[in-house]
Coordinates of C-alpha atoms and ligand atoms in Angstrom, one line a residue:
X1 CA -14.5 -6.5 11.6
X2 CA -14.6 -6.2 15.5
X3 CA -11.5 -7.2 17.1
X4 CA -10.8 -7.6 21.0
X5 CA -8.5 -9.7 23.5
X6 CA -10.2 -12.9 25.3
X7 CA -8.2 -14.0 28.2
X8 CA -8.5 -18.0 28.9
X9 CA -7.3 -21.8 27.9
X10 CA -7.8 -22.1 24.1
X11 CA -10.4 -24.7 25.3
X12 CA -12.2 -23.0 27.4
X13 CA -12.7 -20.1 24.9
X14 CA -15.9 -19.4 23.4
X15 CA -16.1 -18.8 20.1
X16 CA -17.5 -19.8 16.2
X17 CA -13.9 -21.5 16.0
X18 CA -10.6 -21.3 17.6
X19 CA -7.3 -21.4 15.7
X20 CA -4.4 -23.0 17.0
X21 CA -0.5 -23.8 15.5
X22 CA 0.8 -27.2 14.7
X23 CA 4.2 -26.9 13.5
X24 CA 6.3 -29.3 10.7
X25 CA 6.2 -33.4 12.0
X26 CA 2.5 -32.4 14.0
X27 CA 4.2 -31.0 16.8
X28 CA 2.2 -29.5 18.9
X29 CA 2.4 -25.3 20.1
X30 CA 0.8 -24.9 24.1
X31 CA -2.3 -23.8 22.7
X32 CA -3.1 -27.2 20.6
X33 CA -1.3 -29.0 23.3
X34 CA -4.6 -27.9 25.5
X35 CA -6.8 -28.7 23.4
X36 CA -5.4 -32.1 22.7
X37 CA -5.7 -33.1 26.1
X38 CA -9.0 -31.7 27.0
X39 CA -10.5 -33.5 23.7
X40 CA -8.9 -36.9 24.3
X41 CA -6.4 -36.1 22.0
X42 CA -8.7 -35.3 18.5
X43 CA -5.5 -33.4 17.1
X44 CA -2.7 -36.2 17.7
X45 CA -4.7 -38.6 16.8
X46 CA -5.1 -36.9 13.3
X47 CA -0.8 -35.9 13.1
X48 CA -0.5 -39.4 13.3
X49 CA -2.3 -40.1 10.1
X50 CA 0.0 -37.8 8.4
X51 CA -2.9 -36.1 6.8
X52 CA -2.2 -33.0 8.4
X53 CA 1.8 -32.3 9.4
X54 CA 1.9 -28.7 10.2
X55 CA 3.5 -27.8 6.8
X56 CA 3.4 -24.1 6.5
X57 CA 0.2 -22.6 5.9
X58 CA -1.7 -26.0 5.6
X59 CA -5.4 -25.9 7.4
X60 CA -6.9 -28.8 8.7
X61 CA -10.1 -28.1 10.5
X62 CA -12.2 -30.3 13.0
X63 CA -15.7 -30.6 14.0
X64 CA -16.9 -30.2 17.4
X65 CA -14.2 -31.8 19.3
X66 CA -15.3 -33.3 22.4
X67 CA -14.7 -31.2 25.6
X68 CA -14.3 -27.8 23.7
X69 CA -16.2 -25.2 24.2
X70 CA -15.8 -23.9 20.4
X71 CA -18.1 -25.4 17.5
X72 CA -14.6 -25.2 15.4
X73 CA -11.2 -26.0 16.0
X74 CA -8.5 -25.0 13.1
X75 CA -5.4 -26.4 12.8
X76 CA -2.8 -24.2 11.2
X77 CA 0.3 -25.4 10.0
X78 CA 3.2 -23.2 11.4
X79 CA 6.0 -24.9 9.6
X80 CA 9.7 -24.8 11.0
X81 CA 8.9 -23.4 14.3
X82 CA 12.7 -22.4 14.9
X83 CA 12.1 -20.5 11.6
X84 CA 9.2 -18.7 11.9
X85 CA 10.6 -15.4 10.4
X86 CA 7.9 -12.3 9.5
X87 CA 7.0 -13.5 6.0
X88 CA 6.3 -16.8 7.3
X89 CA 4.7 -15.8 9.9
X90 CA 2.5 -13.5 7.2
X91 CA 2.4 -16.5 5.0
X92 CA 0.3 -18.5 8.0
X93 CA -1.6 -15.7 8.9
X94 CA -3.1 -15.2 5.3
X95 CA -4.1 -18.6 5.4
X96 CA -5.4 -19.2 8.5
X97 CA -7.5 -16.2 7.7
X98 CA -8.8 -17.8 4.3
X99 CA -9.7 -20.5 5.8
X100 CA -11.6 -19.0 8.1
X101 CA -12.9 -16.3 5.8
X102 CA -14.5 -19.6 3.8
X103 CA -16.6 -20.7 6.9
X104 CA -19.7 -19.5 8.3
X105 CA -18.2 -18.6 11.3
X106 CA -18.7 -15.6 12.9
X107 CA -16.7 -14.9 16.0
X108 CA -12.6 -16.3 15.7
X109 CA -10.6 -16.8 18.3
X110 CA -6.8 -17.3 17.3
X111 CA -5.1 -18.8 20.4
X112 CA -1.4 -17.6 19.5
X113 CA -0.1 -16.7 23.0
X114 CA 3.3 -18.8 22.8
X115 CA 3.9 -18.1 19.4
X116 CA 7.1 -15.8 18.7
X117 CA 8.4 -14.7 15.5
X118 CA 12.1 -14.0 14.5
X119 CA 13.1 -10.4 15.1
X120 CA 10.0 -9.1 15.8
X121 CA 8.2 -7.8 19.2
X122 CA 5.1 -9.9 20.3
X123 CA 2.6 -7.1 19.2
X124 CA 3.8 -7.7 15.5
X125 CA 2.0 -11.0 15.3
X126 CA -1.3 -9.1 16.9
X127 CA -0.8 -6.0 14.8
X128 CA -0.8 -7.9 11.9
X129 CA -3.3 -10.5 12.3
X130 CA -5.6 -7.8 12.2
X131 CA -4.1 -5.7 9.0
X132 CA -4.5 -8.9 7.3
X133 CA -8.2 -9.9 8.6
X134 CA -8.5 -6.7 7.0
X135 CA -7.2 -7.1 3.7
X136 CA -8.3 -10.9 3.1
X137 CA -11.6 -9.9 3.5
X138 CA -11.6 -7.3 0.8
X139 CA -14.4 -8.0 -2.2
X140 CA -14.6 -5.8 -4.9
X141 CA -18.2 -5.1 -5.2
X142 CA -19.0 -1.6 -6.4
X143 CA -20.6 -2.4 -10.2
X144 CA -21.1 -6.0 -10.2
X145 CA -25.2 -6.8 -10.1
X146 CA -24.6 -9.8 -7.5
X147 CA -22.5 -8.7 -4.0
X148 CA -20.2 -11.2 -2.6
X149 CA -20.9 -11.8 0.9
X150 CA -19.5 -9.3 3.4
X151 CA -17.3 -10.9 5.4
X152 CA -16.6 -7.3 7.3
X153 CA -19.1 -8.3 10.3
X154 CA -16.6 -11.4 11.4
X155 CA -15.3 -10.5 15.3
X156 CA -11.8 -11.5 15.5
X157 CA -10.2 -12.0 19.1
X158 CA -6.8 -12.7 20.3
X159 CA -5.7 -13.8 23.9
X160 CA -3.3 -11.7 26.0
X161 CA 0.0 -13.5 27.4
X162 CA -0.4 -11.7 30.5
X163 CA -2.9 -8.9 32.1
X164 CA 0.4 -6.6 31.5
X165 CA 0.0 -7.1 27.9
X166 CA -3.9 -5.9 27.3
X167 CA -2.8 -2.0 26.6
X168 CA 0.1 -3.0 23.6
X169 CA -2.0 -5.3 22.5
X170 CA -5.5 -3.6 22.5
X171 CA -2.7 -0.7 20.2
X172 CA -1.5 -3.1 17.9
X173 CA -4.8 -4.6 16.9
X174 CA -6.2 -0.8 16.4
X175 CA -3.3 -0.2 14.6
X176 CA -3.6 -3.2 12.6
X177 CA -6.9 -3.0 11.1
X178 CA -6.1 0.9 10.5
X179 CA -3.9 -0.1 8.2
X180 CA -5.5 -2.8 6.6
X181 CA -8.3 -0.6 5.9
X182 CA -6.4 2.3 4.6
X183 CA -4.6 -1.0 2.2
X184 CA -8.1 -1.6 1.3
X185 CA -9.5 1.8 0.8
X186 CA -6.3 2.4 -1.3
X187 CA -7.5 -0.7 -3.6
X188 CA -10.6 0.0 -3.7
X189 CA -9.9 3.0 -5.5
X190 CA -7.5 1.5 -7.7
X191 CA -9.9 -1.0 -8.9
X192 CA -12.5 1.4 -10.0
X193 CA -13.0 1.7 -14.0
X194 CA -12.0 4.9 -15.5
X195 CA -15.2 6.2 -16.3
X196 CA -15.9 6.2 -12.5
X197 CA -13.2 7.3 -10.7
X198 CA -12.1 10.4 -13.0
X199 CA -10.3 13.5 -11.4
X200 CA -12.9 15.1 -9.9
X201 CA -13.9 11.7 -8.9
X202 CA -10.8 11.7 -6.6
X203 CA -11.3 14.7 -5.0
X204 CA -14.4 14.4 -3.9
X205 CA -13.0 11.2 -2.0
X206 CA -10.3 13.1 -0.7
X207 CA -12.3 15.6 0.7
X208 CA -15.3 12.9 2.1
X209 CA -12.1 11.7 3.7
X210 CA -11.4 15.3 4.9
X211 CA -14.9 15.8 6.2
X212 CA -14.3 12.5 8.3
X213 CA -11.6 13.3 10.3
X214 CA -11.5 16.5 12.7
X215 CA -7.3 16.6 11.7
X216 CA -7.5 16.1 7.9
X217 CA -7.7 19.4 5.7
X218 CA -8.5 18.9 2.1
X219 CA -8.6 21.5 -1.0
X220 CA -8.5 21.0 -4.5
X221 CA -7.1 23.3 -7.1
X222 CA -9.0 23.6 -10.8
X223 CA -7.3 23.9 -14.0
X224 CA -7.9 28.0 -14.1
X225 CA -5.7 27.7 -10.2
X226 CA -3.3 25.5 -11.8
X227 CA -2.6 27.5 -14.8
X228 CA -2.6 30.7 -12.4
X229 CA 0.8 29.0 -10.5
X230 CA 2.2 28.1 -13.8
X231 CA 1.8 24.0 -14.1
X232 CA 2.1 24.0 -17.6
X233 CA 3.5 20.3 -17.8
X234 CA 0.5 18.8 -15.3
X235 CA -2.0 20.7 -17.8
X236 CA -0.2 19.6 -20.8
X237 CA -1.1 15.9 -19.4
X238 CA -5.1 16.5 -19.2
X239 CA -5.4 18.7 -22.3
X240 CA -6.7 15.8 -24.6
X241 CA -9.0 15.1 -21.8
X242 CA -12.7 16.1 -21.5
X243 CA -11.9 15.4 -17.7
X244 CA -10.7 18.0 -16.3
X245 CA -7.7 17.9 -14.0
X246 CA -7.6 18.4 -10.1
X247 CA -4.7 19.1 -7.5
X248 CA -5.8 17.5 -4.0
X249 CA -4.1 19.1 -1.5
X250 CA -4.9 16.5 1.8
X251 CA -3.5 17.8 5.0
X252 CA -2.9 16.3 8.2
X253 CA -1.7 18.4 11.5
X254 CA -0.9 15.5 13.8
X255 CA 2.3 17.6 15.6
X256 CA 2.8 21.4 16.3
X257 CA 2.4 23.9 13.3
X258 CA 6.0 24.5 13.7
X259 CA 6.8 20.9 12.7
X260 CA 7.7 20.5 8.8
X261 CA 5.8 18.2 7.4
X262 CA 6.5 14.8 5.1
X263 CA 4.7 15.1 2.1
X264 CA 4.0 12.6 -0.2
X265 CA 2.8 13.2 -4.0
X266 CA 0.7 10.7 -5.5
X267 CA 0.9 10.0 -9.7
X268 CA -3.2 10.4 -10.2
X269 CA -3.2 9.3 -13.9
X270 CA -7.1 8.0 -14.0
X271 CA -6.6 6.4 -16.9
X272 CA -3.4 6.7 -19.2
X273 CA -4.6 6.0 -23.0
X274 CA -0.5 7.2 -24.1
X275 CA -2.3 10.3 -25.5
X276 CA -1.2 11.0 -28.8
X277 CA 1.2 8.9 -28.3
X278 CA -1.5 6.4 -27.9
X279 CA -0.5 2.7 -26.6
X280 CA -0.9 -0.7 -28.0
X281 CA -4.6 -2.3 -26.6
X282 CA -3.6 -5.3 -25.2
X283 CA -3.9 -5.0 -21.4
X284 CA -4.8 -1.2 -22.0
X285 CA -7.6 -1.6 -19.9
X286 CA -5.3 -2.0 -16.6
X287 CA -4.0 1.6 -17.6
X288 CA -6.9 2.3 -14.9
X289 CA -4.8 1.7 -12.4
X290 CA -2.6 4.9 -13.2
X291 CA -3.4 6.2 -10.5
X292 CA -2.6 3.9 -7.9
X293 CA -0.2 6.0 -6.2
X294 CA -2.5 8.9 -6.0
X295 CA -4.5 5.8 -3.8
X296 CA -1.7 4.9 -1.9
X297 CA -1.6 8.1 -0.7
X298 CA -5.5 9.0 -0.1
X299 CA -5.4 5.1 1.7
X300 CA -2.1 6.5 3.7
X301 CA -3.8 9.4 5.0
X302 CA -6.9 7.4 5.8
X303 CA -4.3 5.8 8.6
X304 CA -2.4 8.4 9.5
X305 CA -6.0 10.2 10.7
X306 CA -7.1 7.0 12.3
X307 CA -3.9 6.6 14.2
X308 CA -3.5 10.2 15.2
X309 CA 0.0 9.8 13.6
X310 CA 2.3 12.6 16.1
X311 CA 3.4 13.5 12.4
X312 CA 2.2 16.8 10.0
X313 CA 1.9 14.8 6.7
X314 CA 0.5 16.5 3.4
X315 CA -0.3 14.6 0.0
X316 CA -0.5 15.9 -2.9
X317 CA -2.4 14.2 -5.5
X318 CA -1.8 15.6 -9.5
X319 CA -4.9 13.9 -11.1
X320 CA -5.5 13.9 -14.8
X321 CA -6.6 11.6 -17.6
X322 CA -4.0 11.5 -20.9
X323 CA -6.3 11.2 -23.7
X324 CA -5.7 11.9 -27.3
X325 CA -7.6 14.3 -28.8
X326 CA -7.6 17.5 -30.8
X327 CA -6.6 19.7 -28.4
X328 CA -4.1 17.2 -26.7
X329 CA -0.1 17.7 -26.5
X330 CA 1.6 16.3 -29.2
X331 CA 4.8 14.8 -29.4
X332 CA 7.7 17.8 -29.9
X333 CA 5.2 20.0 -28.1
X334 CA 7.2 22.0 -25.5
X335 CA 5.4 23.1 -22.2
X336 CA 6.7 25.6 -19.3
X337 CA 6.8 23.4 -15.6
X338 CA 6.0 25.5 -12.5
X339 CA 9.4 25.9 -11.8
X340 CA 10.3 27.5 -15.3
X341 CA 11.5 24.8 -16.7
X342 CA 10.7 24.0 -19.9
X343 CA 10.1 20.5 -21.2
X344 CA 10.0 18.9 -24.9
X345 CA 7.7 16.2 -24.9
X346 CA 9.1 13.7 -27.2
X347 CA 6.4 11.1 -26.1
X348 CA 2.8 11.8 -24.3
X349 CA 3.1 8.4 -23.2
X350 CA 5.7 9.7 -20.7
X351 CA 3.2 11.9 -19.1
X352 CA 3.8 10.8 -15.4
X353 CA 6.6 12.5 -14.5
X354 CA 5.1 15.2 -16.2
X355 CA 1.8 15.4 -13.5
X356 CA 4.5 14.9 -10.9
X357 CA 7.5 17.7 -11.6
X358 CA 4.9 20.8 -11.1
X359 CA 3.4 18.6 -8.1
X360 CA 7.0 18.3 -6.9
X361 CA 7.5 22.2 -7.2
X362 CA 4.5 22.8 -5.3
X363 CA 5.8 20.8 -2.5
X364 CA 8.2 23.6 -1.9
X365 CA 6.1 25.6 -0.4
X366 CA 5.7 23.1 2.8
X367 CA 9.1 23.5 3.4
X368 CA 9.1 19.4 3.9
X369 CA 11.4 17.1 5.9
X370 CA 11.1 14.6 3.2
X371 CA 9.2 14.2 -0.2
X372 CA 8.2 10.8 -1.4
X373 CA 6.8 10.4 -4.7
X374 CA 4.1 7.7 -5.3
X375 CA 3.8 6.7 -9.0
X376 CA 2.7 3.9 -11.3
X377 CA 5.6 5.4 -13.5
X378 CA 7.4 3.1 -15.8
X379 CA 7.0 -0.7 -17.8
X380 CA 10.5 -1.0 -16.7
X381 CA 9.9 -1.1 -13.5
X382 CA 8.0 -4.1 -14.3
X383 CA 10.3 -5.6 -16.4
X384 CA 13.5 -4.8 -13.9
X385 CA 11.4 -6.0 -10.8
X386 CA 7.7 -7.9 -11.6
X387 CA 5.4 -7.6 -9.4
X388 CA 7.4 -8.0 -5.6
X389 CA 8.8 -5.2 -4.9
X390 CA 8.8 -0.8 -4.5
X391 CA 11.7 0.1 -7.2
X392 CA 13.0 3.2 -4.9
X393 CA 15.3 6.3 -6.3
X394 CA 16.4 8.6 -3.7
X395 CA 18.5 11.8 -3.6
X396 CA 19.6 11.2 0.0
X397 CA 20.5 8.1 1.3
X398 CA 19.7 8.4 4.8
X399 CA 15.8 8.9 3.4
X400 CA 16.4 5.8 1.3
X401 CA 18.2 3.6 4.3
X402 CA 15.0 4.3 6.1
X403 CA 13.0 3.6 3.9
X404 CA 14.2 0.0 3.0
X405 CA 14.2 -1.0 6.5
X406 CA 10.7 0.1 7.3
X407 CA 9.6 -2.2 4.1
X408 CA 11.5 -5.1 5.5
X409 CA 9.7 -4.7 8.4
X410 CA 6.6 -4.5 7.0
X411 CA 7.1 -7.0 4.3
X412 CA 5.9 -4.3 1.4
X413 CA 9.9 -4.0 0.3
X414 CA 12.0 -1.8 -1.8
X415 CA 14.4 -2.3 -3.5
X416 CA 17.2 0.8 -4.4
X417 CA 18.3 1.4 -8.0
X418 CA 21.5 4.5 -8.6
X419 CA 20.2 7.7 -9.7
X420 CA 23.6 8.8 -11.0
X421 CA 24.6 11.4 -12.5
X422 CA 25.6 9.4 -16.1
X423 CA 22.3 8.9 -16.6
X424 CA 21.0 12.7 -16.6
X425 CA 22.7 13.5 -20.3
X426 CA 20.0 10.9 -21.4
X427 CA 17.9 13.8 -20.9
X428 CA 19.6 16.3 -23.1
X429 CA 16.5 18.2 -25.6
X430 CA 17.6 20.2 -28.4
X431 CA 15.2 22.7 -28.2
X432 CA 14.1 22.8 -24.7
X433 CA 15.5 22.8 -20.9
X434 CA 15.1 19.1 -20.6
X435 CA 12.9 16.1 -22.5
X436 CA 10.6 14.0 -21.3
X437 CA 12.3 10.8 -22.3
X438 CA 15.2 9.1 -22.4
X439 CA 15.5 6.4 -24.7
X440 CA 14.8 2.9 -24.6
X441 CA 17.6 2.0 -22.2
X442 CA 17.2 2.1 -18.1
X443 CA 14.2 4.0 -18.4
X444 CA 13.0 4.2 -14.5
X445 CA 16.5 5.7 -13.8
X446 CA 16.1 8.2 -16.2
X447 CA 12.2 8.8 -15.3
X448 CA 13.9 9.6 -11.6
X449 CA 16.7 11.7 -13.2
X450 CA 13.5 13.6 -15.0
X451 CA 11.8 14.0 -11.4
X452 CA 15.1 14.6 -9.8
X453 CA 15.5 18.3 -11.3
X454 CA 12.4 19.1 -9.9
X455 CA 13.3 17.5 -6.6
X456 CA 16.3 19.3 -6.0
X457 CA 15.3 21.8 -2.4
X458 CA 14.8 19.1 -0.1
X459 CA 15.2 15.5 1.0
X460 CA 13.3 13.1 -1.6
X461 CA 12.7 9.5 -2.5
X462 CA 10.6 8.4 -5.5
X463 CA 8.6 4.6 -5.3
X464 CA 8.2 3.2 -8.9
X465 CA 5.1 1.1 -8.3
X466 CA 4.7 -0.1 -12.1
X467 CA 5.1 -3.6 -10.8
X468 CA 3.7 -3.6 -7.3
X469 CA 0.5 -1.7 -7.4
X470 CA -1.7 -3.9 -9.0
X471 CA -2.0 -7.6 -10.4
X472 CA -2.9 -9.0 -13.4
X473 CA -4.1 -12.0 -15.0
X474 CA -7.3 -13.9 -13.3
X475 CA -6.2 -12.2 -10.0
X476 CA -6.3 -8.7 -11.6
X477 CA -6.7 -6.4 -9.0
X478 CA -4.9 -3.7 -6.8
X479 CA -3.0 -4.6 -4.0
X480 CA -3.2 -1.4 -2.2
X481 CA 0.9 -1.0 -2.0
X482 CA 3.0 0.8 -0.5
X483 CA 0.7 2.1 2.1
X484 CA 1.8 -0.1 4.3
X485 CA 5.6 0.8 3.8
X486 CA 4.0 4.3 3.5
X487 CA 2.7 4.5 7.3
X488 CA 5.2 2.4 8.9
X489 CA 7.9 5.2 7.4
X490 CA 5.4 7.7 9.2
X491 CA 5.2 5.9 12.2
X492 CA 9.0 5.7 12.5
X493 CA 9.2 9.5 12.2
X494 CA 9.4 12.0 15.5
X495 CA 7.1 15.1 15.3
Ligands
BES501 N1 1.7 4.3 -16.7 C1 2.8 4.0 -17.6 C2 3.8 3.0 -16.9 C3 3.3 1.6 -16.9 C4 3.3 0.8 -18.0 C5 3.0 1.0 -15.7 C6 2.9 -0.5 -17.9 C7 2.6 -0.3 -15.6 C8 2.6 -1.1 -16.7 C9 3.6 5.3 -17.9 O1 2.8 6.4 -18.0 C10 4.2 5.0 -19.3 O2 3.5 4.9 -20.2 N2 5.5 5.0 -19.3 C11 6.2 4.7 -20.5 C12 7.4 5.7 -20.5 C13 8.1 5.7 -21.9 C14 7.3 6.2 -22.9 C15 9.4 6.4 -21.7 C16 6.7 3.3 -20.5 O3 7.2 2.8 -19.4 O4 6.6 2.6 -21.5
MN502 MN1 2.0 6.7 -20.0
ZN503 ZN1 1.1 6.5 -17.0

């Protein structure tokens, strides 16, 4: 996608088609007001029919209109204009963009110079407009015999209130579309089968990622340099596996060395069979998308690189398979964590937080400003929240605060559940330090409570994305969150 700004009357404008806002009753916003009257009044004349009103998100497009200089004009319906808030505003976007997506169009001009959404600065609507051009035209591709057209060669352009405005604006549609793609590398990834995208499969993305940007540092620990530091409970996970299991370290000096970075571990479970503890089949197949937060956070780097965030960010990705097998961990097993702990594995099933507590300890050695954990982790999070929003758990509220606000502002929400202290003696093993599980009841508390003990030396929020990561049913497929939550946290950090 090639974006730019095009100064001019929407009428005037040259382009494959030009979009333009009709709110609620077919009233008219300045841009459709021009192009009414310099095409004796083509888009009036249709409000009046009452075919097209403006409802929200409603598309209505015409056919060389005379005295226009585009082939296409597209009505979009804006809704309530006195309520155009961000998710609306998101909502009209998407389909404006799908409407436009489903033509043969190849050059877009979206004439929304005197549209203004609640709360938000004018470069949101630009920013955005690109992130999702980005996003909506996302095909997966990668092992079907017949491509679906690339839609990737569309040029999108926007047009500047004012000459004052080109530089913000010119920013916001970079920043956009970095975001978008690092939504849609993020899914991408996600939506590979298992027996692609294995361990080793992610590391060797991380690091073409690495290769790519002159800022990015990637290495990747083996098993033999995992079991050297001690992570007996990641190991534990990928001991059933023939895979074998990888620690992507992905580095990112965007401020002075002296500046502590934010890290951010990604859960890289590349396909999560239970293990011995082995799961029912139905809808095991989507267990491929265990490792959507390791993707979250390759996709969030991707961003951060093309932004030249002011930040130092690291991920850290634990990737492993859980199989079953006859070498695999078995339930009363008990394994040693990095940080000494040791850990009774009551169920294999429970092998996130497993990858992640050694993961966690190894983020010690950054000395971070904050820690935010990435993971696919629990079926309750699915069941407390469905698919809409980031369950977040957080040891310090300030972290959490800001976190919450910057997914209201970018419309990939959280949502805060209490990681109190009750809840630890759920934990309580017999025979080791701690256990794995904690019973049937308010599990993705107590799989925080788990990852809290290994969280204790710094600042750290965990992201349950069981229900946001990917979606099933005839639209199965990854939705690429929370990068965007992910970078607009980042961006809101000083170096
Ligand atoms: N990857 C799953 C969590 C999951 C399940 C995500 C379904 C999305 C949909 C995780 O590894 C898991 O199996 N968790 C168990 C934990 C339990 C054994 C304590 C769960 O949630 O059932
Ligand atoms: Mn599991
Ligand atoms: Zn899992």
């Amino acid at each position: 996608m090639k974006y730019s700004l095009k100064t001019g009357s929407a009428e005037k404008i040259s382009a494959d088609c030009v979009v333009v806002v009709v709110w609620n009753k077919g009233l008219l916003s300045d841009e459709a007001k021009s192009i009414d009257s310099a095409s004796n009044k083509c888009i009036s004349k249709l409000t009046r029919t009452e075919d097209f009103t403006g409802k929200l998100g409603d598309t209505q497009l015409i056919y060389s209109p005379p005295g226009i200089k585009a082939t296409r004009v597209l009505l979009l319906g804006g809704g309530d204009s006195k309520k155009l808030t961000s998710k609306n505003a998101l909502k009209m976007l998407q389909c404006g963009l799908k409407a436009v997506n489903g033509l043969n169009a190849a050059s877009i001009h979206f004439a929304l110079t005197s549209i203004t959404v609640k709360d938000q600065d004018p470069a949101w609507l630009t920013a955005r407009l690109a992130q999702e051009a980005e996003s909506t035209s996302y095909r997966y591709n990668e092992t079907k015999s017949k491509k679906s057209k690339a839609l990737a060669g569309k040029a999108i352009s926007i047009a500047p209130a004012s000459s004052g405005q080109r530089k913000t604006l010119e920013q916001a549609l970079k920043q956009g579309a970095a975001i978008g793609k690092g939504i849609n590398l993020a899914r991408h990834l996600g939506n590979l089968p298992g027996n692609i995208c294995t361990p080793t499969y992610l590391a060797k993305q991380a690091t073409v990622l690495g290769n790519k940007h002159a800022y990015l540092a990637v290495r990747v620990l083996s098993e033999k340099q995992m079991s050297r530091l001690g992570m007996g409970s990641l190991l534990s996970v990928s001991a059933g596996s023939a895979e074998e299991a990888k620690l992507i370290l992905i580095e990112y000096k965007g401020a002075a060395v002296s500046s502590q970075p934010h890290v951010l571990v990604g859960k890289g479970v590349t396909f999560d069979s239970g293990g011995i503890s082995l799961k029912p089949g139905a809808s095991m197949d989507e267990m491929k998308f265990d490792m959507c937060g390791a993707a979250s956070v390759i996709g969030t780097l991707a961003t951060v690189a093309e932004l030249k965030l002011p930040v130092n960010v690291v991920g850290i990705i634990g990737a492993v398979e859980n199989m079953p097998g006859s070498k695999a961990t078995k339930p009363g097993d008990i394994v040693t964590s990095m940080s000494g702990k040791t850990i009774e594995v009551l169920n294999t099933d429970a092998e996130g937080r497993l990858v992640l507590c050694d993961a966690l300890t190894y983020a010690e050695r950054y000395k971070p400003r904050s820690v935010i954990d990435i993971a696919t982790l629990t079926g309750a999070a699915v069941a407390t929240f469905g698919s809409h929003v980031n369950a977040l758990l957080s040891n310090n509220d300030d972290l959490a605060d800001s976190l919450l606000k910057c997914g209201e502002q970018c419309l990939d929400r959280a949502w805060q559940l209490p990681l109190w202290e009750e809840y630890q003696e759920q934990l309580k093993s017999n025979f080791a330090d701690i256990a794995n599980i904690g019973g049937p009841r308010a599990g993705t508390i107590t799989a925080a409570c788990f990852l809290s003990r290994f969280a204790e030396k710094y600042k750290w929020a965990h992201l349950d994305i069981a229900g946001s990561a990917w979606d099933s049913g005839d639209q199965k497929g990854a939705t690429g969150r929370p990068v965007a939550l992910l970078v607009e946290y980042l961006r809101s950090q000083k170096a």
